[in-house]
mmCIF file of C-alpha atoms in Angstrom:
data_model
loop_
_atom_site.group_PDB
_atom_site.id
_atom_site.type_symbol
_atom_site.label_atom_id
_atom_site.label_comp_id
_atom_site.label_asym_id
_atom_site.label_seq_id
_atom_site.Cartn_x
_atom_site.Cartn_y
_atom_site.Cartn_z
ATOM 1 C CA UNK D 6 2.929 -107.295 2.661
ATOM 2 C CA UNK D 7 4.862 -109.179 5.502
ATOM 3 C CA UNK D 8 8.300 -109.659 6.280
ATOM 4 C CA UNK D 9 10.035 -112.838 4.772
ATOM 5 C CA UNK D 10 13.678 -113.343 5.356
ATOM 6 C CA UNK D 11 16.069 -116.318 4.008
ATOM 7 C CA UNK D 12 17.748 -118.299 6.454
ATOM 8 C CA UNK D 13 20.579 -120.027 5.391
ATOM 9 C CA UNK D 14 22.381 -123.350 6.793
ATOM 10 C CA UNK D 15 26.122 -124.157 5.328
ATOM 11 C CA UNK D 16 28.394 -127.734 5.636
ATOM 12 C CA UNK D 17 31.201 -128.903 3.848
ATOM 13 C CA UNK D 18 31.200 -132.915 3.726
ATOM 14 C CA UNK D 19 28.660 -135.036 5.130
ATOM 15 C CA UNK D 20 24.834 -134.220 5.367
ATOM 16 C CA UNK D 21 25.007 -135.081 9.149
ATOM 17 C CA UNK D 22 27.659 -132.294 9.631
ATOM 18 C CA UNK D 23 24.740 -129.852 8.172
ATOM 19 C CA UNK D 24 22.210 -131.318 10.264
ATOM 20 C CA UNK D 25 24.175 -130.921 13.255
ATOM 21 C CA UNK D 26 24.095 -127.228 12.659
ATOM 22 C CA UNK D 27 20.556 -126.661 11.277
ATOM 23 C CA UNK D 28 18.612 -125.059 14.176
ATOM 24 C CA UNK D 29 14.717 -125.527 14.561
ATOM 25 C CA UNK D 30 14.354 -121.378 14.666
ATOM 26 C CA UNK D 31 15.603 -121.771 10.916
ATOM 27 C CA UNK D 32 12.809 -124.295 10.516
ATOM 28 C CA UNK D 33 9.855 -122.246 11.039
ATOM 29 C CA UNK D 34 9.676 -121.547 7.135
ATOM 30 C CA UNK D 35 7.590 -123.505 4.275
ATOM 31 C CA UNK D 36 9.720 -123.707 1.263
ATOM 32 C CA UNK D 37 13.036 -124.810 1.435
ATOM 33 C CA UNK D 38 15.938 -125.446 -1.000
ATOM 34 C CA UNK D 39 19.262 -128.079 -0.289
ATOM 35 C CA UNK D 40 22.198 -129.356 -2.471
ATOM 36 C CA UNK D 41 24.757 -132.117 -2.273
ATOM 37 C CA UNK D 42 27.811 -130.259 -3.970
ATOM 38 C CA UNK D 43 30.260 -131.878 -6.242
ATOM 39 C CA UNK D 44 33.080 -128.783 -6.615
ATOM 40 C CA UNK D 45 33.539 -128.216 -10.143
ATOM 41 C CA UNK D 46 34.501 -124.154 -9.485
ATOM 42 C CA UNK D 47 36.093 -123.738 -5.701
ATOM 43 C CA UNK D 48 37.214 -126.043 -3.434
ATOM 44 C CA UNK D 49 34.616 -128.190 -0.848
ATOM 45 C CA UNK D 50 34.457 -126.008 1.677
ATOM 46 C CA UNK D 51 31.606 -124.078 3.693
ATOM 47 C CA UNK D 52 31.894 -120.764 2.128
ATOM 48 C CA UNK D 53 31.418 -122.740 -1.569
ATOM 49 C CA UNK D 54 28.939 -124.773 0.125
ATOM 50 C CA UNK D 55 25.136 -124.281 -1.602
ATOM 51 C CA UNK D 56 22.780 -122.386 -1.459
ATOM 52 C CA UNK D 57 24.163 -118.934 -2.030
ATOM 53 C CA UNK D 58 22.405 -115.942 -2.183
ATOM 54 C CA UNK D 59 22.570 -112.457 -3.627
ATOM 55 C CA UNK D 60 24.371 -109.634 -2.138
ATOM 56 C CA UNK D 61 21.579 -108.654 -0.115
ATOM 57 C CA UNK D 62 20.081 -112.008 0.680
ATOM 58 C CA UNK D 63 17.241 -111.551 -1.076
ATOM 59 C CA UNK D 64 18.041 -114.787 -3.568
ATOM 60 C CA UNK D 65 19.182 -117.996 -2.952
ATOM 61 C CA UNK D 66 20.093 -120.613 -5.336
ATOM 62 C CA UNK D 67 21.097 -124.149 -5.587
ATOM 63 C CA UNK D 68 23.157 -125.287 -8.716
ATOM 64 C CA UNK D 69 24.168 -128.638 -10.741
ATOM 65 C CA UNK D 70 26.442 -127.935 -13.390
ATOM 66 C CA UNK D 71 28.581 -125.625 -15.019
ATOM 67 C CA UNK D 72 29.055 -121.952 -16.434
ATOM 68 C CA UNK D 73 31.159 -122.253 -19.213
ATOM 69 C CA UNK D 74 31.295 -118.333 -19.368
ATOM 70 C CA UNK D 75 32.044 -118.163 -15.708
ATOM 71 C CA UNK D 76 35.042 -115.757 -15.719
ATOM 72 C CA UNK D 77 33.609 -113.440 -18.251
ATOM 73 C CA UNK D 78 30.412 -113.278 -16.163
ATOM 74 C CA UNK D 79 32.353 -112.882 -12.904
ATOM 75 C CA UNK D 80 34.661 -109.965 -14.093
ATOM 76 C CA UNK D 81 31.131 -108.295 -15.378
ATOM 77 C CA UNK D 82 29.770 -108.085 -12.150
ATOM 78 C CA UNK D 83 32.987 -107.472 -10.437
ATOM 79 C CA UNK D 84 32.683 -104.278 -12.326
ATOM 80 C CA UNK D 85 29.515 -103.481 -11.403
ATOM 81 C CA UNK D 86 30.606 -103.641 -7.861
ATOM 82 C CA UNK D 87 29.358 -107.049 -6.778
ATOM 83 C CA UNK D 88 31.440 -108.956 -4.381
ATOM 84 C CA UNK D 89 31.898 -112.624 -4.486
ATOM 85 C CA UNK D 90 31.632 -114.426 -1.399
ATOM 86 C CA UNK D 91 32.685 -117.871 -2.904
ATOM 87 C CA UNK D 92 34.449 -119.628 -5.543
ATOM 88 C CA UNK D 93 31.538 -120.970 -7.178
ATOM 89 C CA UNK D 94 30.062 -120.611 -10.702
ATOM 90 C CA UNK D 95 26.399 -120.929 -8.406
ATOM 91 C CA UNK D 96 26.842 -117.867 -6.480
ATOM 92 C CA UNK D 97 27.564 -115.892 -9.890
ATOM 93 C CA UNK D 98 23.700 -116.766 -10.861
ATOM 94 C CA UNK D 99 22.336 -115.594 -7.793
ATOM 95 C CA UNK D 100 24.074 -112.006 -8.602
ATOM 96 C CA UNK D 101 22.745 -111.979 -12.238
ATOM 97 C CA UNK D 102 19.263 -112.616 -11.734
ATOM 98 C CA UNK D 103 19.809 -109.972 -8.789
ATOM 99 C CA UNK D 104 21.201 -107.249 -10.896
ATOM 100 C CA UNK D 105 18.447 -108.275 -13.891
ATOM 101 C CA UNK D 106 16.111 -107.345 -11.055
ATOM 102 C CA UNK D 107 18.149 -104.002 -10.043
ATOM 103 C CA UNK D 108 17.919 -102.960 -13.671
ATOM 104 C CA UNK D 109 13.870 -103.607 -13.598
ATOM 105 C CA UNK D 110 12.106 -105.351 -10.929
ATOM 106 C CA UNK D 111 10.457 -108.454 -12.640
ATOM 107 C CA UNK D 112 8.641 -111.325 -11.320
ATOM 108 C CA UNK D 113 11.129 -114.253 -10.401
ATOM 109 C CA UNK D 114 10.575 -116.077 -13.106
ATOM 110 C CA UNK D 115 10.844 -114.005 -15.941
ATOM 111 C CA UNK D 116 14.274 -112.505 -14.008
ATOM 112 C CA UNK D 117 15.887 -115.972 -14.113
ATOM 113 C CA UNK D 118 14.766 -116.492 -17.386
ATOM 114 C CA UNK D 119 16.581 -112.849 -18.741
ATOM 115 C CA UNK D 120 19.911 -114.031 -15.950
ATOM 116 C CA UNK D 121 19.890 -117.597 -17.538
ATOM 117 C CA UNK D 122 20.080 -115.883 -21.234
ATOM 118 C CA UNK D 123 23.518 -114.731 -20.624
ATOM 119 C CA UNK D 124 24.834 -118.293 -19.263
ATOM 120 C CA UNK D 125 26.832 -120.389 -21.138
ATOM 121 C CA UNK D 126 26.848 -124.301 -20.136
ATOM 122 C CA UNK D 127 24.634 -127.247 -18.881
ATOM 123 C CA UNK D 128 23.334 -126.682 -15.717
ATOM 124 C CA UNK D 129 20.006 -127.197 -13.681
ATOM 125 C CA UNK D 130 19.258 -124.415 -11.059
ATOM 126 C CA UNK D 131 16.475 -123.988 -8.497
ATOM 127 C CA UNK D 132 15.750 -120.619 -6.806
ATOM 128 C CA UNK D 133 13.745 -118.790 -4.291
ATOM 129 C CA UNK D 134 13.015 -115.173 -3.162
ATOM 130 C CA UNK D 135 12.189 -113.383 -0.039
ATOM 131 C CA UNK D 136 9.783 -111.495 -2.063
ATOM 132 C CA UNK D 137 7.734 -114.585 -3.548
ATOM 133 C CA UNK D 138 8.215 -116.841 -0.694
ATOM 134 C CA UNK D 139 5.791 -119.662 -1.704
ATOM 135 C CA UNK D 140 7.835 -119.788 -5.275
ATOM 136 C CA UNK D 141 10.282 -122.155 -6.178
ATOM 137 C CA UNK D 142 11.916 -121.606 -9.802
ATOM 138 C CA UNK D 143 13.537 -124.565 -11.541
#
């Protein structure tokens, strides 16, 4: 099949800052996700801005809410070799979904369902995958 990639543009602060960083070359896709973030875990920085991606860049996620078992899940993922690029609980969910798919490939919807079964808290998410480029899972 055709190779798909996920382009990511991030900016802390005003949406106008993000708009100024966006290039027309990134706007060639047909599906996109975005989120204005109110910091729960981590300071409002470019690194902590949404969307967050899996280590391989194949998944991107936006999330609103809180992962109450964030510390325990982060420690478990770090033991498995995952490196966190941010201080957020959102990035952790991207790595959880990726980890589920590494153990056994499955459709994105099922991988999200299985990953979220490990998460305690209240939240809403939206996930995209380079492997299923026309699908949004939330």
